[in-house]
Coordinates of C-alpha atoms (C1' of nucleotides) in Angstrom, one line a residue:
Chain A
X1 CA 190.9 66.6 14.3
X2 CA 192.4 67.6 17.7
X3 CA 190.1 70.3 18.1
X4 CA 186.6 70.2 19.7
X5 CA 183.9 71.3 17.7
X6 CA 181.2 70.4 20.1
X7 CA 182.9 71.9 22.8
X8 CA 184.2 69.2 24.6
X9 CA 185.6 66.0 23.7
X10 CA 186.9 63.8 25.8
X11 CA 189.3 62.6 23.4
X12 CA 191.1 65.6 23.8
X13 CA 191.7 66.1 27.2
X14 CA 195.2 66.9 28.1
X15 CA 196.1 67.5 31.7
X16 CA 197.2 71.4 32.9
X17 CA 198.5 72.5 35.8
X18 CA 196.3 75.9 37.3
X19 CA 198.4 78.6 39.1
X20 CA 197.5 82.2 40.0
X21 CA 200.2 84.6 40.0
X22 CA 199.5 87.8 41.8
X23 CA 201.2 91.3 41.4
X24 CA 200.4 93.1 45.2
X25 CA 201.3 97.0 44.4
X26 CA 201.2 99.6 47.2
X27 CA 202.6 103.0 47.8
X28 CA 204.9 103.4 49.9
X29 CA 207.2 107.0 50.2
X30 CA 206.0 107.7 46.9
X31 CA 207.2 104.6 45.0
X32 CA 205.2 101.8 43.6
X33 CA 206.0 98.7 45.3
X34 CA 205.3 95.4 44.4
X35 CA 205.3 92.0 46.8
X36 CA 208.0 89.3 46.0
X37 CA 208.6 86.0 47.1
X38 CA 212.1 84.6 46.8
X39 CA 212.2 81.1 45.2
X40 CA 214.0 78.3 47.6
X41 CA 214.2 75.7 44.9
X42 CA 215.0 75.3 41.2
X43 CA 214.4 76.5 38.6
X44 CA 215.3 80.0 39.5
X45 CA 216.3 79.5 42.5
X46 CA 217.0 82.3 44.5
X47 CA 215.1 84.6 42.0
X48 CA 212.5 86.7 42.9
X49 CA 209.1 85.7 42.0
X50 CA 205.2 87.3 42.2
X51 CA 203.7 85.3 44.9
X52 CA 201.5 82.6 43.7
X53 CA 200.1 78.9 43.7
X54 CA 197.8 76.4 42.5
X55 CA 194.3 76.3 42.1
X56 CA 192.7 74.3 44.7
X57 CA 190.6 71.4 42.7
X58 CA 187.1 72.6 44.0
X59 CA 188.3 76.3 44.3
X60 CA 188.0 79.4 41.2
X61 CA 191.2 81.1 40.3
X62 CA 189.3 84.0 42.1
X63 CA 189.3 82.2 45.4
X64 CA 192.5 81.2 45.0
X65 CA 194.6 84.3 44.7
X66 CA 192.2 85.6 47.5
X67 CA 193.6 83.0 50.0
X68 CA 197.6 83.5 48.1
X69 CA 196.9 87.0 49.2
X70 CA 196.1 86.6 52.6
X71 CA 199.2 84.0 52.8
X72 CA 201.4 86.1 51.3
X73 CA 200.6 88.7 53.3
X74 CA 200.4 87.4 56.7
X75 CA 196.8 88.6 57.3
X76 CA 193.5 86.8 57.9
X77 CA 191.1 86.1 55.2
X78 CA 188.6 88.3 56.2
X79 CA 191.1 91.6 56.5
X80 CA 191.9 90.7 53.3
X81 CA 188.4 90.2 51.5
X82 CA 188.2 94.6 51.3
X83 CA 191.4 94.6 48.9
X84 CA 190.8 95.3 45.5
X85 CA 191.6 92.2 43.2
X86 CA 190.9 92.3 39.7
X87 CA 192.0 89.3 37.0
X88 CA 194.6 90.6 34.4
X89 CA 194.9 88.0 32.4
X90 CA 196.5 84.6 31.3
X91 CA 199.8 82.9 30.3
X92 CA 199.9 79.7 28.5
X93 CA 202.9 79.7 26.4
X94 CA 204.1 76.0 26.7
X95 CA 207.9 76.7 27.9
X96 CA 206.7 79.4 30.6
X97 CA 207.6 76.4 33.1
X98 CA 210.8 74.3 32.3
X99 CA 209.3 71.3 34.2
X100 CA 205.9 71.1 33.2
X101 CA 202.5 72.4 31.4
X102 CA 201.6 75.4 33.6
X103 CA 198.6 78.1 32.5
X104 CA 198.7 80.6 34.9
X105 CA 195.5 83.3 35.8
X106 CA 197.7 86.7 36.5
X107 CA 195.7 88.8 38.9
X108 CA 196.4 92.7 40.5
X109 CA 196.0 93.0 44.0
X110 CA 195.9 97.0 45.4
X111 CA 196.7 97.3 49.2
X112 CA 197.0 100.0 51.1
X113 CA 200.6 100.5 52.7
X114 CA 200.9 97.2 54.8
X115 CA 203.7 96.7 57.7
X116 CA 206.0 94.5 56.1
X117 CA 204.7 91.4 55.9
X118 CA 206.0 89.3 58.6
X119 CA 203.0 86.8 59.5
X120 CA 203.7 83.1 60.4
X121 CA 204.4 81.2 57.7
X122 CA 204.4 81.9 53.8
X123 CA 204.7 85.5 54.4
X124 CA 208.2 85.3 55.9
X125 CA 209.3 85.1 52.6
X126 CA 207.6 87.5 51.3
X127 CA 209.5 91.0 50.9
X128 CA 208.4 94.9 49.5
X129 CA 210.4 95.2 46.0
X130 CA 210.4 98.8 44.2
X131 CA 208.3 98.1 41.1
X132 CA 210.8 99.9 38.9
X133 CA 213.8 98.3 40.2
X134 CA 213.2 94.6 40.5
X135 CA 216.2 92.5 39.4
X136 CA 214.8 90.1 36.7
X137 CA 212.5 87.8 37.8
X138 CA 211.7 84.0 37.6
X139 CA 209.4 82.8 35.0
X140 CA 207.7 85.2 33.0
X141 CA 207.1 87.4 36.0
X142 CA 208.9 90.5 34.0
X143 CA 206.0 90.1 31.8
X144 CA 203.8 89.9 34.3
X145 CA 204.5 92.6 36.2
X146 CA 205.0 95.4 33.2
X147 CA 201.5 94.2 32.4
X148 CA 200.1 94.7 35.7
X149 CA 201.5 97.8 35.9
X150 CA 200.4 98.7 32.8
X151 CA 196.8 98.0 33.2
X152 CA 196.8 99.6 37.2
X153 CA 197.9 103.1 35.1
X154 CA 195.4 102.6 32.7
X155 CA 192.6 101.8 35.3
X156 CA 193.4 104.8 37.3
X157 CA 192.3 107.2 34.1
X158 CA 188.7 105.1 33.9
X159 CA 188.0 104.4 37.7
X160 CA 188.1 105.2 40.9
X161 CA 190.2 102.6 42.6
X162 CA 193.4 104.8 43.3
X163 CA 191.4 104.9 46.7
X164 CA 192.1 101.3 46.7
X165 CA 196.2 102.3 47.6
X166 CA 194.5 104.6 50.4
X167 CA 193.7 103.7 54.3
X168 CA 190.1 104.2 55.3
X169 CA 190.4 107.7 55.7
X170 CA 192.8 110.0 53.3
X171 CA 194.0 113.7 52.4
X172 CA 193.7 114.6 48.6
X173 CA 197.2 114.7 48.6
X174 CA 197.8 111.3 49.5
X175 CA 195.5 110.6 46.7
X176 CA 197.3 112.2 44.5
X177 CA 200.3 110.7 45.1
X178 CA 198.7 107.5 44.2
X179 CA 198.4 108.7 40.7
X180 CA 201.6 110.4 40.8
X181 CA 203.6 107.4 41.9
X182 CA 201.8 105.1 39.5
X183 CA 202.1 107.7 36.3
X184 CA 205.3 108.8 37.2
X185 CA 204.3 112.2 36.5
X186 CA 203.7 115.4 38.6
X187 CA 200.0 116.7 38.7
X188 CA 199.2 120.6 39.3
X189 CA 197.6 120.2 42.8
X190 CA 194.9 122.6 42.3
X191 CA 193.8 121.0 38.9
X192 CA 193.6 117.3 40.8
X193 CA 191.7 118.8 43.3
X194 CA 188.7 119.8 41.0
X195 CA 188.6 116.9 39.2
X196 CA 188.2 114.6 42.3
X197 CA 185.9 116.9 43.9
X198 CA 183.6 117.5 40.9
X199 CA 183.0 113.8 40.3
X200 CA 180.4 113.0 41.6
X201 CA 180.9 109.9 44.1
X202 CA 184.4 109.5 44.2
X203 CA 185.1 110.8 47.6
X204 CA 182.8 112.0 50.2
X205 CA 184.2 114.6 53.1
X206 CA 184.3 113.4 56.3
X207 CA 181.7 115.1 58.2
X208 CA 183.3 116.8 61.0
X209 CA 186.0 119.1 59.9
X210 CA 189.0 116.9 61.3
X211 CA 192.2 117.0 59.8
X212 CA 195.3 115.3 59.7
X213 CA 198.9 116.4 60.8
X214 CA 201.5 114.9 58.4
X215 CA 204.1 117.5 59.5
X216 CA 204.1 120.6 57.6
X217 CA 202.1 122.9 56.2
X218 CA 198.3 123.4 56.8
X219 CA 196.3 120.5 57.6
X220 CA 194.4 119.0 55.2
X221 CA 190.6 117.7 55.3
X222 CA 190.1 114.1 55.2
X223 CA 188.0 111.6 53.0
X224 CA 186.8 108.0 52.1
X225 CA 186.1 106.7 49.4
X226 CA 182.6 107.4 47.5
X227 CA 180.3 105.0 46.0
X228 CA 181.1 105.6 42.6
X229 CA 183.4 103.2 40.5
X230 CA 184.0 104.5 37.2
X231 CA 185.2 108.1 36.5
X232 CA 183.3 109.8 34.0
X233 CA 184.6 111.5 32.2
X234 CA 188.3 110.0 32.5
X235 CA 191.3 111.5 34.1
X236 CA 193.8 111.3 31.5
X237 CA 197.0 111.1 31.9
X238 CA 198.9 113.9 30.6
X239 CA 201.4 114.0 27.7
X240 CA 200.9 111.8 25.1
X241 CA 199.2 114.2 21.9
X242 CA 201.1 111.8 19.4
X243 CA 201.5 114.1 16.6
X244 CA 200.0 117.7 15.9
X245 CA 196.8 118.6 14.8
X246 CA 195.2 120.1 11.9
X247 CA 194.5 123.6 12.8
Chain B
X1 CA 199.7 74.1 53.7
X2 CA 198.4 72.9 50.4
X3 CA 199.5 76.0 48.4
X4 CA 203.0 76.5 47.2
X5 CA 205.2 79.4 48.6
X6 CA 208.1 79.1 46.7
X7 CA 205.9 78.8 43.0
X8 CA 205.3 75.3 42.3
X9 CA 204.8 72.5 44.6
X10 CA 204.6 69.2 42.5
X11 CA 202.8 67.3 45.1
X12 CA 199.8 69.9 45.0
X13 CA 199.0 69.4 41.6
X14 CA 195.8 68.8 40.0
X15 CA 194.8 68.1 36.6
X16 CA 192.5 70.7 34.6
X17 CA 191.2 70.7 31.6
X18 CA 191.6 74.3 29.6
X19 CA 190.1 75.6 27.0
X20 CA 189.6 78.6 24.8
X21 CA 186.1 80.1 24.0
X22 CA 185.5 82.6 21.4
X23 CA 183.2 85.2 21.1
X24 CA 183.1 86.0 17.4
X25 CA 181.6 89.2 16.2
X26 CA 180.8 90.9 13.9
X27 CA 178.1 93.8 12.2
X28 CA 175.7 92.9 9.7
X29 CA 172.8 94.5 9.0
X30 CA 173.2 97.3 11.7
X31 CA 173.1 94.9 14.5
X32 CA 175.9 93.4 16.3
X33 CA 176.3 89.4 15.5
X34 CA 177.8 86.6 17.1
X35 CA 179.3 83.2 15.7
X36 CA 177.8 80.2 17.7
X37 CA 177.8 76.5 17.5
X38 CA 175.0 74.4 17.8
X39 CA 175.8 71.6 21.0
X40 CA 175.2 67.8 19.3
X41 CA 176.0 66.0 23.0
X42 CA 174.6 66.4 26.4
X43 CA 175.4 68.4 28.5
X44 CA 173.2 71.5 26.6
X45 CA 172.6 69.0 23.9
X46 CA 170.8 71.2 21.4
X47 CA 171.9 74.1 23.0
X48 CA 174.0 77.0 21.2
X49 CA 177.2 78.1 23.0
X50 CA 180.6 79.7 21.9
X51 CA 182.9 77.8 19.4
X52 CA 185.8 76.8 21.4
X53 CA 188.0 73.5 22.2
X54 CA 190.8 72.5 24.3
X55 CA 194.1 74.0 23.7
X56 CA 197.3 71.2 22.5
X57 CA 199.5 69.9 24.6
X58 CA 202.4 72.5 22.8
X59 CA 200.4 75.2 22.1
X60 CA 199.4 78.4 23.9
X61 CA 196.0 79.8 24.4
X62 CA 196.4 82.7 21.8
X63 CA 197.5 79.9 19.3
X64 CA 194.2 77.5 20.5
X65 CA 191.8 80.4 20.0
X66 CA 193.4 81.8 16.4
X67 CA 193.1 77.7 15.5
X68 CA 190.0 77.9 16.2
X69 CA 188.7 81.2 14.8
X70 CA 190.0 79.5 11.9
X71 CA 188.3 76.2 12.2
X72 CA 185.1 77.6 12.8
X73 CA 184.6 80.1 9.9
X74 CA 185.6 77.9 7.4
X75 CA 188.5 80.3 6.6
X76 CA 192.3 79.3 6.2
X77 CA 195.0 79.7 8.9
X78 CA 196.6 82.6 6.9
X79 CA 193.5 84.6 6.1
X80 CA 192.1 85.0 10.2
X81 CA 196.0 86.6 11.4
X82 CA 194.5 89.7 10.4
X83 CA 191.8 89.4 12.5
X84 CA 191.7 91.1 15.5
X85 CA 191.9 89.0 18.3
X86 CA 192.2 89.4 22.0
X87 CA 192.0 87.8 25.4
X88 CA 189.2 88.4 27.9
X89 CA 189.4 86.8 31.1
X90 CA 189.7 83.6 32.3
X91 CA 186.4 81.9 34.0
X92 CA 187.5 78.8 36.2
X93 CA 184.5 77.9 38.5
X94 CA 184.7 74.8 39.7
X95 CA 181.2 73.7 38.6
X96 CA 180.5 75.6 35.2
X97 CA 181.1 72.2 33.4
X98 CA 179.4 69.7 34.9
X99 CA 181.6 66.9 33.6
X100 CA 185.0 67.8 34.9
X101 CA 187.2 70.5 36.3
X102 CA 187.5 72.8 32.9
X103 CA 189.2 76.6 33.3
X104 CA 188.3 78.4 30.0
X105 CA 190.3 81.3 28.5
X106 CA 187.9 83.4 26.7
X107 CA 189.2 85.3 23.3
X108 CA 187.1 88.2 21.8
X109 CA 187.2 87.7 18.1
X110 CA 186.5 91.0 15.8
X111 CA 185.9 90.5 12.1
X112 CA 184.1 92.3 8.9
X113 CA 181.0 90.7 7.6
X114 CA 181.6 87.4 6.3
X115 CA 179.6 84.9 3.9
X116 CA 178.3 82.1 6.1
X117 CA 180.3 79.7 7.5
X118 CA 179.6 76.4 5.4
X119 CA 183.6 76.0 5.0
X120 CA 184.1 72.4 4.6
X121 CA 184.0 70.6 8.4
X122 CA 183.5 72.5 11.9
X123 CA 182.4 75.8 10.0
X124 CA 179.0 74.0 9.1
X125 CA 177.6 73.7 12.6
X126 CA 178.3 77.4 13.3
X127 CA 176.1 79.9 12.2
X128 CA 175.9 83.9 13.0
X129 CA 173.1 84.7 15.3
X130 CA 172.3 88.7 16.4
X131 CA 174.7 88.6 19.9
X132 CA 171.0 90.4 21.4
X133 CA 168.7 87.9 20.8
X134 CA 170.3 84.3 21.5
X135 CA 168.2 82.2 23.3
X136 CA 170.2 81.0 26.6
X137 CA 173.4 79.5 25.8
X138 CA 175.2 76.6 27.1
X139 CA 177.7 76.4 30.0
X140 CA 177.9 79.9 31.4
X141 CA 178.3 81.3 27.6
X142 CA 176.2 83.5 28.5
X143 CA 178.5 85.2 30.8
X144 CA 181.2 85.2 28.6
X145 CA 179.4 86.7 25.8
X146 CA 178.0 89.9 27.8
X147 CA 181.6 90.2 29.5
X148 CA 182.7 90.1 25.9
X149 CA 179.7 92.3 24.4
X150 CA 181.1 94.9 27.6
X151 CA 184.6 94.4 26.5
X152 CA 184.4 95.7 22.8
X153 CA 181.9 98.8 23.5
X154 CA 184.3 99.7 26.1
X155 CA 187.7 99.5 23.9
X156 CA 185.8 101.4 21.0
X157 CA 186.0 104.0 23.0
X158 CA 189.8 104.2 24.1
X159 CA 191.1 102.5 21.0
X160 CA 191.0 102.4 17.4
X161 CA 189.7 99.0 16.1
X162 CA 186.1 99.7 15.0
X163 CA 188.3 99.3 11.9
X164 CA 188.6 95.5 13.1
X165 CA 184.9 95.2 12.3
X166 CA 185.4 97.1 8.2
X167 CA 187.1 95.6 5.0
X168 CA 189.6 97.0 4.2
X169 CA 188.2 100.1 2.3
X170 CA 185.2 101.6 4.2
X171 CA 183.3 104.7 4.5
X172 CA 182.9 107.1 7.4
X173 CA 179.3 106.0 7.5
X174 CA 179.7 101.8 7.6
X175 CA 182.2 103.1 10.7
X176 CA 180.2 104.7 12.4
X177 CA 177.7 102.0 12.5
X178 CA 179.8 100.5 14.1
X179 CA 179.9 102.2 16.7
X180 CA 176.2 102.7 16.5
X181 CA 175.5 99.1 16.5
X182 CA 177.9 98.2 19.4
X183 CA 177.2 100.7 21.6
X184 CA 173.4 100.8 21.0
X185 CA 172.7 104.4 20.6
X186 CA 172.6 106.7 17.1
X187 CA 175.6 109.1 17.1
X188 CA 176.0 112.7 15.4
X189 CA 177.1 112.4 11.8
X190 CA 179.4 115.4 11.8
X191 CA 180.8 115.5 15.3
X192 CA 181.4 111.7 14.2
X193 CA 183.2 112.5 11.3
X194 CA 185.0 115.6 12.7
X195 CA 185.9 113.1 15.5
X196 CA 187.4 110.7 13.3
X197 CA 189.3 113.1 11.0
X198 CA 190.8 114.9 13.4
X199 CA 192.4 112.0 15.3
X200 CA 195.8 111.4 13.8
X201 CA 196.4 107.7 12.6
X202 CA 193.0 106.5 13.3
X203 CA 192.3 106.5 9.3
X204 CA 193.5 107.2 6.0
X205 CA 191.9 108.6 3.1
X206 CA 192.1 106.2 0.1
X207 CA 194.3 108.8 -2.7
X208 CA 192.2 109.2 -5.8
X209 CA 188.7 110.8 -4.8
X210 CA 187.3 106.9 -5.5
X211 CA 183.8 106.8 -4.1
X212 CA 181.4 103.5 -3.6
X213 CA 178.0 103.6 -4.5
X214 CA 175.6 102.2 -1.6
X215 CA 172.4 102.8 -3.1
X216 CA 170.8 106.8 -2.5
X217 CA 172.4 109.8 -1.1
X218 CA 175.3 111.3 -2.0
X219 CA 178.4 108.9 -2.6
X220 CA 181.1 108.4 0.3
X221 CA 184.5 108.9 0.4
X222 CA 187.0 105.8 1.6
X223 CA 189.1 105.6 4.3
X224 CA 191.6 102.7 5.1
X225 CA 192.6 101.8 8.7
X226 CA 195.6 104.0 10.0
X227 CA 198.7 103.1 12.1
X228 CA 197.2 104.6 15.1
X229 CA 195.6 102.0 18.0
X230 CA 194.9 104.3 20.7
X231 CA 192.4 107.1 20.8
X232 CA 193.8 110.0 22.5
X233 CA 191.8 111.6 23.6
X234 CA 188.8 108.8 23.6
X235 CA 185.3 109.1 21.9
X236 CA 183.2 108.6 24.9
X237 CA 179.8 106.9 24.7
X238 CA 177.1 109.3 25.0
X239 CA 174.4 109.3 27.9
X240 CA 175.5 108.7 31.5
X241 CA 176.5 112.1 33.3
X242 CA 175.6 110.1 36.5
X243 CA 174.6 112.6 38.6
X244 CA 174.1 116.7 38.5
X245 CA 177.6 118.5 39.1
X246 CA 178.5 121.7 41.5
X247 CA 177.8 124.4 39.5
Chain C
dC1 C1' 163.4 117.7 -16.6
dT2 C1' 162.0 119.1 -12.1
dT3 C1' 161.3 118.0 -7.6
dC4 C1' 161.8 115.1 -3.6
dT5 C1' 164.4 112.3 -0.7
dT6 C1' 168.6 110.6 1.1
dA7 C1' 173.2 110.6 2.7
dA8 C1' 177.8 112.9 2.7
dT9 C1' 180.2 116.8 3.8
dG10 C1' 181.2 121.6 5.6
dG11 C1' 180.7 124.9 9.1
dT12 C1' 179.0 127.6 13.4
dC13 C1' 178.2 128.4 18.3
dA14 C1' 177.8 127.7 23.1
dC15 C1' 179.2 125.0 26.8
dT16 C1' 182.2 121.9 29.4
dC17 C1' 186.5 120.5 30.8
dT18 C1' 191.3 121.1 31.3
dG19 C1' 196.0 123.1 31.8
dA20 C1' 198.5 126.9 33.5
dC21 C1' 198.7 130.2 36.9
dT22 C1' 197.9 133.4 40.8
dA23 C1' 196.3 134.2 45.5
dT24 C1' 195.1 133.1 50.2
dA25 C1' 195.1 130.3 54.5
dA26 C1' 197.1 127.6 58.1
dA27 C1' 200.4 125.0 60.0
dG28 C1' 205.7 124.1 61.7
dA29 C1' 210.6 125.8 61.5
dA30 C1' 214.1 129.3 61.8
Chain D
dT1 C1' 208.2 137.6 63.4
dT2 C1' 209.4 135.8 59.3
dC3 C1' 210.2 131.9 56.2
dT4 C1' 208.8 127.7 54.3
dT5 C1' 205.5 124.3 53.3
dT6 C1' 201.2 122.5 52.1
dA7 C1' 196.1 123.0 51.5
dT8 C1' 192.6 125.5 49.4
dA9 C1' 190.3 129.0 46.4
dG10 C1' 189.8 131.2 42.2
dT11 C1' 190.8 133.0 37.3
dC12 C1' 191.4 132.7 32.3
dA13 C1' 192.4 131.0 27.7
dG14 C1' 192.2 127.0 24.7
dA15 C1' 190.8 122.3 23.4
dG16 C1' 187.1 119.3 22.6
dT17 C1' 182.3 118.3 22.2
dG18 C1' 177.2 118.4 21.5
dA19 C1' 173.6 120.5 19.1
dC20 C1' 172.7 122.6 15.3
dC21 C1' 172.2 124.5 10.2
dA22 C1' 173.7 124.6 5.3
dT23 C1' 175.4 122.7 1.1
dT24 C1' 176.4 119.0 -2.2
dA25 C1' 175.6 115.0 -4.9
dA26 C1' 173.5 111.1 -5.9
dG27 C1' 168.9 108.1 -6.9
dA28 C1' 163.7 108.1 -7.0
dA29 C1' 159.2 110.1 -8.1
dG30 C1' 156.3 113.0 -10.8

DNA sequence: CTTCTTAATGGTCACTCTGACTATAAAGAA
DNA sequence: TTCTTTATAGTCAGAGTGACCATTAAGAAG
């Protein structure tokens, strides 16, 4: 009776407010961070909160967290259009928002470590939080967040993007600490090292042998990242055989 | 300036329509079939497209789509919650319907072979087609049904719920055509099996040695879903070494 | 009643990939 | 110089998989 059989009937319609909420993660000194707003007004006022806003009415949820990003972030459009992005998913439970009907399109943003993010205007607000050690936040941002997280750590096994958290040019071991600081697990160097560099596409050398000094230790070779998208086969995480086997 | 830093900015916002769209599969037959609805109004009058409708005012998007699943096979409320259903992605271009601003949720629906749909009201417009050979759909239902068709052959791989697909008692062989059928490609019979059996959780031999009679051949042992979700490690897809390696 | 066909089930073997580990190289620090 | 640190190279055993072959148990054909 309510419902739409045909697809759409006018009938029907009920009004929604559209926002996109966006969880920005970077590494930063090996933590996962994650990019916070703090909220000037009620409800939850002075809670933290993922960045976020409406959908424009001629504009996609995709084009919309791409312009909250560069907000949020204080950079230009353009500097921002290289970031991965990828939709998570959607929230629609009908209390999410005290004051009104809000559905909300959750997207991932991966950055590369940014300078704090002091640009004119939205981004003043806008502040680095430790993923694990956020207080709670407004709305259903908890949520959220453990789901974004959830899905970068399981992306990392399946793709390549952990090259996404990396500058232009990077050392194996600052790849590795990508997955390291996302798992929250230590990898045997060596072992990381073959898998990257066996599969096919996901980083190419950098053709002179340049190298970077980070301090200590011997200089290691520098690389970007490959064509390739999806890692076949996966890098599993390790732990995780649930109960014994057979023989 | 017309985006909300702190959340929510009441005076930004603008009224959407949202719905849910289901893509409802199931196997029969060895090949993978869809659920669609036949349009009776323009636009794509006489088109086919996803069953789907507006979500209520007080319910959430998961609740609109398991409505619907239910609606649309002609089965009770009660009897699709153990269907498994999940959400896709959100599509929200400004123009994909060309009546009004409509952001769509899209639900992947997985069920075993059902009779056809001629329950008593919606269910008689919907009818299983093979989710290959649909003619073009209406709206960008096309879209959503390869995203979704890409969705399921990539979780049977990493999860457990080619069971979804089974009733409740099935054989080794009616799961692995499932797999078969999703993913396109014939699979090993033993290294199927061994795969399976070997995978804690993922089924459970039915106690007494029953065994169901299909036709020729030997008769098959049956297996019950187990507790297990996750495949660990996965059953990769055959084909695709992308490219020669090192050695 | 045999024989053929079909499908389930049981097992082998080589190869790949991974985890655990050892060794060497090249830098700064003591 | 020597120590420490990090990058890089290589080895080796075990798990998991793909490609097979063999056996069993049913119906169908003769």
């Amino acid at each position: 009776m309510s419902s739409a059989p045909e697809g759409y009937d006018p009938h029907a319609f009920f009004p929604f407010a559209v926002t996109v909420d966006l969880a920005v993660f970077t590494v930063r000194e090996a933590r996962l961070h994650v990019l916070l707003v703090e909220r000037g007004e009620a409800p939850y006022k002075g809670r933290w909160a993922l960045p976020g806003g409406f959908v424009l009415p001629r504009e996609s949820a995709e084009a919309a967290a791409r312009r909250e990003l560069a907000e949020e972030t204080g950079l230009t459009q353009k500097s921002v259009c290289g970031f991965h992005l990828e939709q998570l998913r959607t929230y629609s439970d009908p209390d999410r928002d005290p004051r009104m009907r809000v559905v909300s399109v959750a997207y991932a943003a991966l950055v590369p470590d940014l300078p704090e993010p002091r640009g004119g205007g939205d981004a003043a607000h806008a502040q680095w939080w430790d993923a694990g050690a956020t207080g709670p936040l407004a709305f259903d941002h908890d949520r959220i967040l453990a789901d974004a997280h959830d899905r970068i750590g399981a992306r990392l096994e399946y793709s390549c993007l952990a090259t996404a958290f990396c500058p232009a040019e990077f050392t194996l071991g600052e790849l590795q600490q990508v997955y390291e600081t996302v798992w929250g697990v230590e990898l045997d160097r060596p072992n990381f090292r073959r898998k990257v560099l066996t599969t096919p596409g996901f980083v190419k050398a950098v053709d002179g042998p340049p190298r970077r000094t980070g301090g200590r230790g011997k200089p290691a070779a520098l690389y970007r990242a490959g064509a390739a998208t999806a890692l076949h086969p996966p890098l599993l995480r390790p732990e995780g055989r649930p109960e014994g086997r057979t023989s």
